[in-house]
Coordinates of N, CA and C in Angstrom, one line a residue:
Chain A
D1 N -8.9 26.2 7.0 CA -8.8 24.8 7.2 C -9.7 24.4 8.4
A2 N -10.5 23.4 8.2 CA -11.4 22.9 9.3 C -10.5 22.4 10.4
K3 N -11.0 22.7 11.7 CA -10.1 22.4 12.8 C -10.7 21.1 13.5
T4 N -9.8 20.4 14.2 CA -10.2 19.3 15.0 C -9.6 19.5 16.4
T5 N -10.3 18.9 17.3 CA -9.8 18.9 18.7 C -9.7 17.5 19.3
Q6 N -8.5 17.2 19.8 CA -8.2 15.9 20.3 C -7.6 16.0 21.7
P7 N -7.8 15.0 22.6 CA -7.0 15.1 23.9 C -5.5 15.0 23.6
N8 N -4.8 15.6 24.5 CA -3.3 15.6 24.3 C -2.7 14.2 24.5
S9 N -3.3 13.4 25.4 CA -2.7 12.1 25.6 C -3.8 11.1 26.2
M10 N -3.6 9.8 26.0 CA -4.5 8.8 26.5 C -3.6 7.6 26.9
E11 N -4.0 6.8 27.8 CA -3.3 5.7 28.2 C -4.2 4.4 28.1
S12 N -3.6 3.3 27.8 CA -4.3 2.1 27.7 C -3.4 0.9 28.1
N13 N -4.0 -0.2 28.5 CA -3.3 -1.4 28.7 C -3.3 -2.3 27.5
E14 N -2.2 -3.1 27.4 CA -2.2 -4.0 26.2 C -3.4 -4.9 26.2
E15 N -3.8 -5.3 25.0 CA -5.0 -6.2 24.9 C -6.3 -5.6 25.1
E16 N -6.4 -4.3 25.6 CA -7.6 -3.7 25.8 C -8.0 -2.8 24.6
P17 N -9.3 -2.5 24.5 CA -9.8 -1.6 23.4 C -9.4 -0.2 23.8
V18 N -9.2 0.6 22.7 CA -8.9 2.0 22.9 C -9.8 2.8 22.0
H19 N -10.4 3.9 22.6 CA -11.3 4.8 21.9 C -10.7 6.2 21.9
L20 N -10.3 6.6 20.7 CA -9.6 7.9 20.6 C -10.6 8.9 20.0
P21 N -11.0 9.9 20.8 CA -12.0 10.8 20.3 C -11.5 12.0 19.5
C22 N -12.3 12.6 18.6 CA -12.0 13.7 17.9 C -13.2 14.6 17.7
N23 N -13.1 15.9 18.0 CA -14.2 16.8 17.8 C -13.9 17.6 16.6
H24 N -14.9 17.8 15.7 CA -14.8 18.6 14.5 C -16.1 19.3 14.2
S25 N -16.5 20.2 15.1 CA -17.8 20.8 15.1 C -18.0 21.7 13.8
T26 N -17.0 22.1 13.2 CA -17.1 23.0 12.0 C -16.9 22.2 10.7
I27 N -17.1 20.9 10.7 CA -16.9 20.1 9.6 C -17.9 20.5 8.5
S28 N -17.4 20.5 7.2 CA -18.3 20.8 6.1 C -18.8 19.5 5.5
G29 N -19.8 19.6 4.6 CA -20.4 18.4 4.0 C -19.5 17.6 3.2
T30 N -18.4 18.2 2.7 CA -17.5 17.6 1.8 C -16.2 17.1 2.4
D31 N -16.1 17.4 3.7 CA -14.9 17.0 4.5 C -14.9 15.5 4.8
Y32 N -13.8 14.8 4.4 CA -13.6 13.4 4.8 C -12.8 13.5 6.1
I33 N -13.1 12.5 7.0 CA -12.4 12.4 8.3 C -11.3 11.4 8.1
H34 N -10.0 11.8 8.2 CA -8.9 10.9 8.1 C -8.2 10.8 9.4
W35 N -7.6 9.6 9.6 CA -6.8 9.4 10.8 C -5.4 8.9 10.3
Y36 N -4.4 9.5 10.9 CA -3.0 9.0 10.6 C -2.4 8.8 12.0
R37 N -1.3 8.0 12.0 CA -0.6 7.9 13.3 C 0.9 8.0 13.0
Q38 N 1.6 8.4 14.0 CA 3.1 8.5 13.8 C 3.7 7.8 15.0
L39 N 4.4 6.7 14.6 CA 5.1 5.9 15.6 C 6.5 6.6 15.8
P40 N 7.1 6.4 17.0 CA 8.4 7.0 17.3 C 9.4 6.8 16.2
S41 N 10.0 7.9 15.8 CA 11.1 7.9 14.8 C 10.7 7.4 13.4
Q42 N 9.4 7.6 13.1 CA 8.9 7.2 11.8 C 8.0 8.3 11.2
G43 N 7.8 8.3 9.9 CA 6.8 9.2 9.3 C 5.4 8.8 9.6
P44 N 4.5 9.7 9.5 CA 3.1 9.3 9.7 C 2.6 8.2 8.8
E45 N 1.6 7.5 9.3 CA 1.1 6.3 8.6 C -0.4 6.4 8.5
Y46 N -1.0 6.2 7.4 CA -2.4 6.3 7.2 C -3.1 5.1 8.0
V47 N -4.2 5.5 8.7 CA -4.9 4.5 9.5 C -6.3 4.2 8.8
I48 N -7.1 5.2 8.6 CA -8.5 4.9 8.2 C -9.1 6.3 7.8
H49 N -10.1 6.2 7.0 CA -10.9 7.5 6.7 C -12.3 7.1 6.5
G50 N -13.2 8.1 6.6 CA -14.6 7.9 6.4 C -15.3 9.3 6.1
L51 N -16.6 9.2 5.6 CA -17.3 10.4 5.3 C -18.5 10.5 6.3
T52 N -19.4 9.5 6.2 CA -20.6 9.5 7.0 C -20.8 8.2 7.8
S53 N -20.6 7.1 7.1 CA -20.8 5.8 7.7 C -19.6 5.3 8.5
N54 N -19.8 4.4 9.5 CA -18.7 3.8 10.2 C -17.9 3.0 9.3
V55 N -16.6 2.9 9.5 CA -15.7 2.2 8.6 C -14.8 1.2 9.4
N56 N -14.5 0.1 8.8 CA -13.6 -0.9 9.5 C -12.5 -1.2 8.5
N57 N -11.3 -1.4 9.0 CA -10.3 -2.0 8.2 C -9.4 -2.9 9.1
R58 N -8.3 -3.4 8.6 CA -7.5 -4.3 9.4 C -6.8 -3.6 10.5
M59 N -6.7 -2.3 10.5 CA -6.0 -1.6 11.6 C -6.9 -1.2 12.7
A60 N -8.1 -0.7 12.3 CA -9.0 0.0 13.2 C -10.4 0.1 12.7
S61 N -11.2 0.7 13.6 CA -12.6 1.1 13.2 C -12.8 2.6 13.4
L62 N -13.6 3.2 12.6 CA -13.9 4.6 12.7 C -15.4 4.7 12.9
A63 N -15.8 5.3 14.0 CA -17.2 5.5 14.3 C -17.4 7.0 14.2
I64 N -18.4 7.4 13.3 CA -18.7 8.8 13.0 C -20.1 9.1 13.6
A65 N -20.1 10.2 14.3 CA -21.4 10.6 14.9 C -22.4 11.0 13.8
E66 N -23.7 10.9 14.1 CA -24.7 11.1 13.1 C -24.6 12.5 12.6
D67 N -24.3 13.5 13.4 CA -24.2 14.9 13.0 C -22.8 15.2 12.4
R68 N -22.0 14.2 12.4 CA -20.6 14.3 11.9 C -19.7 15.3 12.7
K69 N -20.2 15.8 13.8 CA -19.4 16.8 14.5 C -18.3 16.1 15.4
S70 N -18.3 14.8 15.5 CA -17.3 14.1 16.2 C -17.1 12.7 15.6
S71 N -16.0 12.1 15.9 CA -15.7 10.8 15.5 C -14.8 10.1 16.5
T72 N -14.7 8.8 16.5 CA -13.9 8.0 17.4 C -13.1 7.0 16.6
L73 N -11.8 6.9 16.8 CA -11.0 5.9 16.3 C -10.9 4.8 17.3
I74 N -11.2 3.6 16.9 CA -11.3 2.4 17.8 C -10.2 1.4 17.4
L75 N -9.3 1.2 18.4 CA -8.3 0.1 18.3 C -8.9 -1.0 19.1
H76 N -9.2 -2.2 18.5 CA -10.0 -3.2 19.2 C -9.2 -3.9 20.3
R77 N -7.9 -4.1 20.1 CA -7.0 -4.7 21.1 C -5.6 -4.0 21.0
A78 N -5.4 -3.1 21.9 CA -4.1 -2.3 21.8 C -2.9 -3.2 22.0
T79 N -1.9 -3.0 21.2 CA -0.6 -3.6 21.4 C 0.4 -2.6 21.7
L80 N 1.6 -3.0 22.1 CA 2.7 -2.0 22.4 C 3.1 -1.3 21.2
R81 N 2.9 -1.9 20.0 CA 3.2 -1.3 18.7 C 2.3 -0.2 18.4
D82 N 1.1 -0.1 19.0 CA 0.2 0.9 18.8 C 0.5 2.2 19.5
A83 N 1.5 2.2 20.3 CA 1.9 3.5 21.0 C 2.4 4.5 19.9
A84 N 1.7 5.6 19.8 CA 2.0 6.5 18.7 C 1.3 7.8 19.0
V85 N 1.5 8.8 18.1 CA 0.6 10.0 18.2 C -0.4 9.8 17.0
Y86 N -1.7 10.0 17.4 CA -2.7 9.8 16.5 C -3.3 11.1 16.1
Y87 N -3.4 11.4 14.8 CA -3.9 12.6 14.2 C -5.3 12.4 13.5
C88 N -6.2 13.3 13.9 CA -7.5 13.3 13.2 C -7.5 14.5 12.3
I89 N -7.8 14.3 11.0 CA -7.6 15.4 10.0 C -8.8 15.4 9.1
L90 N -9.3 16.6 8.8 CA -10.4 16.8 7.8 C -9.9 17.2 6.5
I91 N -10.3 16.5 5.4 CA -9.8 16.8 4.1 C -10.9 16.9 3.1
T92 N -10.8 17.9 2.2 CA -11.8 17.9 1.1 C -10.9 17.9 -0.2
G93 N -11.2 16.9 -1.1 CA -10.5 16.9 -2.4 C -9.0 16.8 -2.3
F94 N -8.4 17.7 -3.0 CA -6.9 17.7 -3.0 C -6.3 18.7 -2.0
Q95 N -7.0 19.0 -1.0 CA -6.4 19.8 0.0 C -5.2 19.2 0.7
K96 N -4.3 20.1 1.2 CA -3.2 19.6 1.9 C -3.6 19.1 3.3
L97 N -2.8 18.2 3.9 CA -3.1 17.7 5.2 C -2.7 18.7 6.2
V98 N -3.6 19.1 7.1 CA -3.2 20.0 8.2 C -3.2 19.2 9.5
F99 N -2.1 19.0 10.0 CA -1.9 18.2 11.3 C -2.1 19.1 12.5
G100 N -2.9 18.7 13.4 CA -2.9 19.3 14.7 C -1.9 18.7 15.6
T101 N -2.1 18.8 16.9 CA -1.1 18.3 17.9 C -1.3 16.8 18.1
G102 N -2.5 16.3 17.8 CA -2.8 14.8 17.9 C -2.9 14.4 19.4
T103 N -3.2 13.1 19.5 CA -3.3 12.4 20.8 C -2.1 11.4 20.9
R104 N -1.3 11.6 22.0 CA -0.3 10.6 22.2 C -0.8 9.4 23.0
L105 N -0.8 8.3 22.4 CA -1.3 7.1 23.1 C -0.2 6.3 23.7
L106 N -0.3 6.1 25.0 CA 0.6 5.3 25.7 C 0.0 3.9 26.0
V107 N 0.7 2.9 25.7 CA 0.2 1.5 26.0 C 1.1 0.8 26.9
S108 N 0.5 0.3 28.0 CA 1.3 -0.4 29.1 C 1.1 -1.9 28.9
P109 N 2.2 -2.6 29.2 CA 2.1 -4.1 29.1 C 1.3 -4.6 30.3
Chain B
K1 N 5.0 -3.6 -3.2 CA 5.6 -2.3 -3.7 C 6.5 -1.7 -2.7
A2 N 7.6 -1.1 -3.2 CA 8.5 -0.4 -2.3 C 7.8 0.8 -1.8
G3 N 8.2 1.2 -0.6 CA 7.6 2.4 0.0 C 8.2 3.7 -0.5
V4 N 7.9 4.8 0.1 CA 8.5 6.1 -0.2 C 9.9 6.1 0.4
T5 N 10.8 6.5 -0.4 CA 12.2 6.5 0.0 C 12.7 8.0 0.0
Q6 N 13.5 8.3 1.0 CA 14.1 9.7 1.1 C 15.6 9.6 1.3
T7 N 16.3 10.4 0.6 CA 17.7 10.5 0.8 C 18.2 11.9 0.9
P8 N 19.2 12.2 1.7 CA 19.8 11.3 2.7 C 18.9 11.2 3.9
R9 N 19.2 10.3 4.8 CA 18.4 10.2 6.0 C 18.8 11.2 7.1
Y10 N 20.1 11.5 7.1 CA 20.6 12.5 8.1 C 21.5 13.5 7.4
L11 N 21.5 14.7 7.8 CA 22.3 15.7 7.2 C 22.7 16.8 8.2
I12 N 23.9 17.2 8.1 CA 24.4 18.3 9.0 C 24.9 19.4 8.1
K13 N 24.4 20.6 8.3 CA 24.8 21.7 7.5 C 25.1 22.9 8.4
T14 N 25.7 23.9 7.9 CA 26.0 25.2 8.6 C 25.1 26.3 8.1
R15 N 24.9 27.3 8.9 CA 24.1 28.4 8.5 C 24.6 29.0 7.2
G16 N 23.7 29.4 6.4 CA 24.1 30.1 5.1 C 24.2 29.1 4.0
Q17 N 24.4 27.8 4.3 CA 24.5 26.8 3.2 C 23.2 26.5 2.6
Q18 N 23.2 25.8 1.5 CA 21.9 25.3 0.9 C 21.9 23.8 0.9
V19 N 20.7 23.2 0.8 CA 20.6 21.8 0.9 C 19.5 21.3 0.0
T20 N 19.7 20.1 -0.6 CA 18.8 19.5 -1.5 C 18.4 18.1 -0.9
L21 N 17.1 17.9 -0.8 CA 16.6 16.6 -0.3 C 15.9 15.9 -1.4
S22 N 16.0 14.6 -1.4 CA 15.3 13.8 -2.5 C 14.3 12.9 -2.0
C23 N 13.3 12.7 -2.8 CA 12.2 11.8 -2.5 C 11.8 11.0 -3.7
S24 N 11.7 9.6 -3.5 CA 11.2 8.8 -4.6 C 9.8 8.2 -4.1
P25 N 8.8 8.5 -4.8 CA 7.4 8.1 -4.4 C 7.2 6.6 -4.7
I26 N 6.1 6.1 -4.2 CA 5.7 4.8 -4.5 C 5.4 4.7 -6.0
S27 N 5.8 3.6 -6.6 CA 5.5 3.4 -8.0 C 4.1 3.6 -8.4
G28 N 3.8 4.5 -9.4 CA 2.4 4.8 -9.8 C 1.8 6.0 -9.1
H29 N 2.4 6.5 -8.0 CA 1.9 7.7 -7.4 C 2.4 8.9 -8.1
R30 N 1.5 9.8 -8.4 CA 1.9 11.0 -9.2 C 2.0 12.3 -8.3
S31 N 1.5 12.2 -7.1 CA 1.5 13.4 -6.2 C 2.6 13.2 -5.1
V32 N 3.4 14.2 -4.9 CA 4.4 14.2 -3.8 C 4.2 15.5 -3.0
S33 N 4.1 15.3 -1.7 CA 4.0 16.4 -0.8 C 5.2 16.4 0.2
W34 N 5.5 17.6 0.6 CA 6.6 17.8 1.6 C 6.1 18.4 2.8
Y35 N 6.6 18.0 4.0 CA 6.3 18.5 5.3 C 7.5 18.7 6.1
Q36 N 7.4 19.7 7.0 CA 8.5 20.0 8.0 C 7.9 19.6 9.3
Q37 N 8.7 18.9 10.1 CA 8.3 18.6 11.5 C 9.3 19.0 12.5
T38 N 8.9 19.9 13.4 CA 9.7 20.4 14.5 C 9.0 20.2 15.8
P39 N 9.7 20.1 16.9 CA 9.1 20.0 18.2 C 8.1 21.1 18.5
G40 N 8.5 22.3 18.1 CA 7.7 23.5 18.5 C 6.5 23.7 17.6
Q41 N 6.6 23.4 16.3 CA 5.5 23.7 15.3 C 4.8 22.5 14.9
G42 N 5.3 21.3 15.2 CA 4.6 20.1 14.8 C 4.8 19.9 13.3
L43 N 3.9 19.2 12.7 CA 4.0 18.9 11.2 C 3.3 20.0 10.4
Q44 N 4.1 20.6 9.5 CA 3.6 21.7 8.7 C 3.8 21.4 7.2
F45 N 2.8 21.7 6.5 CA 2.8 21.4 5.0 C 3.7 22.4 4.3
L46 N 4.6 22.0 3.4 CA 5.5 22.8 2.7 C 4.9 23.1 1.3
F47 N 4.8 22.0 0.5 CA 4.2 22.1 -0.9 C 3.9 20.7 -1.4
E48 N 3.1 20.7 -2.5 CA 2.7 19.5 -3.1 C 2.9 19.6 -4.6
Y49 N 3.4 18.6 -5.2 CA 3.6 18.6 -6.7 C 2.8 17.4 -7.3
F50 N 2.2 17.7 -8.4 CA 1.4 16.7 -9.2 C 1.8 16.9 -10.6
S51 N 2.2 15.8 -11.3 CA 2.6 15.9 -12.7 C 3.5 17.1 -13.0
E52 N 4.5 17.2 -12.2 CA 5.6 18.2 -12.3 C 5.2 19.6 -12.1
T53 N 3.9 19.8 -11.6 CA 3.4 21.2 -11.3 C 3.1 21.3 -9.8
Q54 N 3.5 22.5 -9.3 CA 3.1 22.7 -7.9 C 1.6 22.9 -7.8
R55 N 0.9 22.1 -7.0 CA -0.5 22.2 -6.9 C -1.0 22.9 -5.6
N56 N -0.2 22.8 -4.5 CA -0.5 23.4 -3.3 C 0.7 23.9 -2.6
K57 N 0.6 25.0 -1.9 CA 1.8 25.6 -1.2 C 1.4 26.0 0.2
G58 N 2.3 25.7 1.1 CA 2.1 26.2 2.5 C 2.7 27.5 2.7
N59 N 2.8 28.0 4.0 CA 3.2 29.3 4.3 C 4.7 29.3 4.7
F60 N 5.6 29.0 3.8 CA 7.0 29.0 4.1 C 7.6 30.1 3.2
P61 N 8.8 30.6 3.6 CA 9.5 31.6 2.8 C 10.0 31.0 1.5
G62 N 10.3 31.9 0.6 CA 10.8 31.5 -0.7 C 12.1 30.7 -0.7
R63 N 12.8 30.7 0.4 CA 14.0 29.9 0.5 C 13.7 28.4 0.4
F64 N 12.5 28.1 0.6 CA 12.1 26.7 0.5 C 11.5 26.5 -0.9
S65 N 12.0 25.6 -1.7 CA 11.5 25.4 -3.1 C 11.5 23.9 -3.4
G66 N 10.8 23.5 -4.4 CA 10.8 22.1 -4.8 C 10.6 22.0 -6.3
R67 N 10.7 20.7 -6.7 CA 10.4 20.4 -8.1 C 10.1 18.9 -8.2
Q68 N 9.4 18.6 -9.3 CA 9.1 17.2 -9.5 C 9.5 16.8 -10.9
F69 N 10.1 15.7 -11.1 CA 10.6 15.2 -12.4 C 9.5 14.4 -13.1
S70 N 9.7 14.1 -14.3 CA 8.8 13.3 -15.1 C 8.5 11.9 -14.6
N71 N 9.4 11.4 -13.8 CA 9.2 10.1 -13.2 C 8.6 10.2 -11.8
S72 N 8.1 11.3 -11.5 CA 7.5 11.7 -10.2 C 8.4 11.8 -9.0
R73 N 9.7 11.6 -9.2 CA 10.6 11.8 -8.1 C 10.6 13.3 -7.8
S74 N 10.9 13.7 -6.6 CA 10.8 15.1 -6.2 C 12.1 15.5 -5.4
E75 N 12.4 16.7 -5.5 CA 13.5 17.3 -4.7 C 12.9 18.5 -4.0
M76 N 13.4 18.8 -2.8 CA 13.2 20.1 -2.2 C 14.5 20.7 -1.9
N77 N 14.6 22.0 -2.0 CA 15.8 22.8 -1.8 C 15.6 23.8 -0.7
V78 N 16.5 24.0 0.2 CA 16.4 25.1 1.1 C 17.7 25.9 1.0
S79 N 17.6 27.1 0.7 CA 18.8 28.0 0.5 C 19.0 28.8 1.7
T80 N 20.2 29.3 1.9 CA 20.5 30.2 3.0 C 20.0 29.7 4.3
L81 N 20.5 28.5 4.7 CA 19.9 27.8 5.9 C 20.0 28.6 7.1
E82 N 19.0 28.5 8.0 CA 19.0 29.2 9.3 C 18.9 28.1 10.3
L83 N 19.3 28.4 11.6 CA 19.2 27.5 12.7 C 17.8 26.9 12.8
G84 N 16.8 27.7 12.6 CA 15.4 27.3 12.7 C 15.0 26.3 11.7
D85 N 15.8 26.0 10.7 CA 15.4 25.1 9.6 C 15.8 23.6 10.1
S86 N 16.4 23.5 11.2 CA 16.7 22.2 11.7 C 15.3 21.5 12.0
A87 N 15.1 20.3 11.4 CA 13.8 19.7 11.5 C 13.9 18.3 10.8
L88 N 12.8 17.6 10.9 CA 12.6 16.4 10.2 C 11.8 16.7 8.9
Y89 N 12.3 16.5 7.8 CA 11.6 16.8 6.5 C 11.0 15.5 6.0
L90 N 9.7 15.5 5.8 CA 9.0 14.3 5.4 C 8.4 14.5 4.0
C91 N 8.5 13.4 3.3 CA 7.9 13.4 1.9 C 6.8 12.4 2.0
A92 N 5.7 12.7 1.2 CA 4.6 11.7 1.2 C 4.1 11.6 -0.3
S93 N 3.8 10.5 -0.7 CA 3.2 10.3 -2.1 C 1.8 9.8 -1.9
S94 N 1.0 10.1 -2.9 CA -0.4 9.7 -2.8 C -1.0 9.3 -4.1
W95 N -2.0 8.5 -3.9 CA -2.9 8.1 -5.0 C -4.3 8.5 -4.6
V96 N -5.1 8.6 -5.6 CA -6.5 9.0 -5.4 C -7.4 7.7 -5.5
G97 N -8.0 7.4 -4.4 CA -8.8 6.2 -4.3 C -10.2 6.5 -4.7
L98 N -11.1 5.7 -4.2 CA -12.5 5.9 -4.5 C -13.0 7.3 -4.1
A99 N -13.9 7.8 -4.9 CA -14.5 9.1 -4.6 C -13.5 10.2 -4.5
G100 N -12.4 10.1 -5.2 CA -11.4 11.1 -5.2 C -10.7 11.4 -3.9
V101 N -10.7 10.5 -3.0 CA -10.1 10.7 -1.7 C -8.6 10.3 -1.8
E102 N -7.7 11.2 -1.4 CA -6.3 10.9 -1.4 C -5.9 10.2 -0.1
T103 N -5.0 9.2 -0.2 CA -4.4 8.6 0.9 C -2.9 8.9 0.8
Q104 N -2.3 9.4 1.8 CA -0.8 9.8 1.7 C 0.0 8.7 2.4
Y105 N 1.1 8.4 1.7 CA 2.1 7.4 2.3 C 3.4 8.2 2.5
F106 N 3.8 8.1 3.7 CA 5.0 8.9 4.1 C 6.3 8.1 4.1
G107 N 7.4 8.8 3.8 CA 8.7 8.2 3.9 C 9.2 8.4 5.3
P108 N 10.4 7.9 5.6 CA 11.0 7.9 6.9 C 11.5 9.3 7.3
G109 N 11.7 10.2 6.3 CA 12.1 11.5 6.6 C 13.6 11.7 6.5
T110 N 14.0 13.0 6.3 CA 15.4 13.4 6.4 C 15.6 14.3 7.6
R111 N 16.5 13.9 8.5 CA 16.7 14.8 9.6 C 17.8 15.7 9.3
L112 N 17.5 17.0 9.3 CA 18.5 18.1 9.0 C 18.8 18.8 10.3
L113 N 20.1 18.9 10.5 CA 20.6 19.7 11.6 C 21.4 20.9 11.0
V114 N 21.1 22.1 11.4 CA 21.8 23.3 11.0 C 22.6 23.8 12.1
L115 N 23.9 23.9 12.0 CA 24.7 24.4 13.1 C 25.2 25.9 12.8

């Protein structure tokens, strides 16, 4: 299973942008980069995914480095509801999800 | 669409007993995966079923088993419960989007406590 490295925790203030980094230096050409988050007392929730190009959706943006060895999940304006553990996961085809320890995002009012 | 539902939400059992957990996927989803989440080990993959067949399996002992029915509903069973089986058990259903990429949708989980 391809591995990812994320900081254990990050802090942000409400209404400010948040950049959550993920390193995946051993990524293969067929690995998609997925982000999930888990809010307190809930199951994980899909956020976004990408392969090579940057991606945007209603929840976040995903910026992928040109060499694909790192990526950044961008929350444009953090809210208190965004406080969660964010997981960066590499997936090829029908592989199972392998969750690391993720980044715990703390958002202050 | 209704989300993934899991029953029961909470369960207390004693060592040696067996337990069955149920998962109803999102309508139209044919793949169901099960995960165990504990404070010490984090989220770990148990197994995945697609069209009533186990497609992927994690590294758990044979006491953990599952099955999927023709309507895609799934059950997982844990026999001879141990204290260490206390965990949040999560079910996820998935559909395959563009370029064959799966997106998984998780249920709220069943919290199992083994005494």
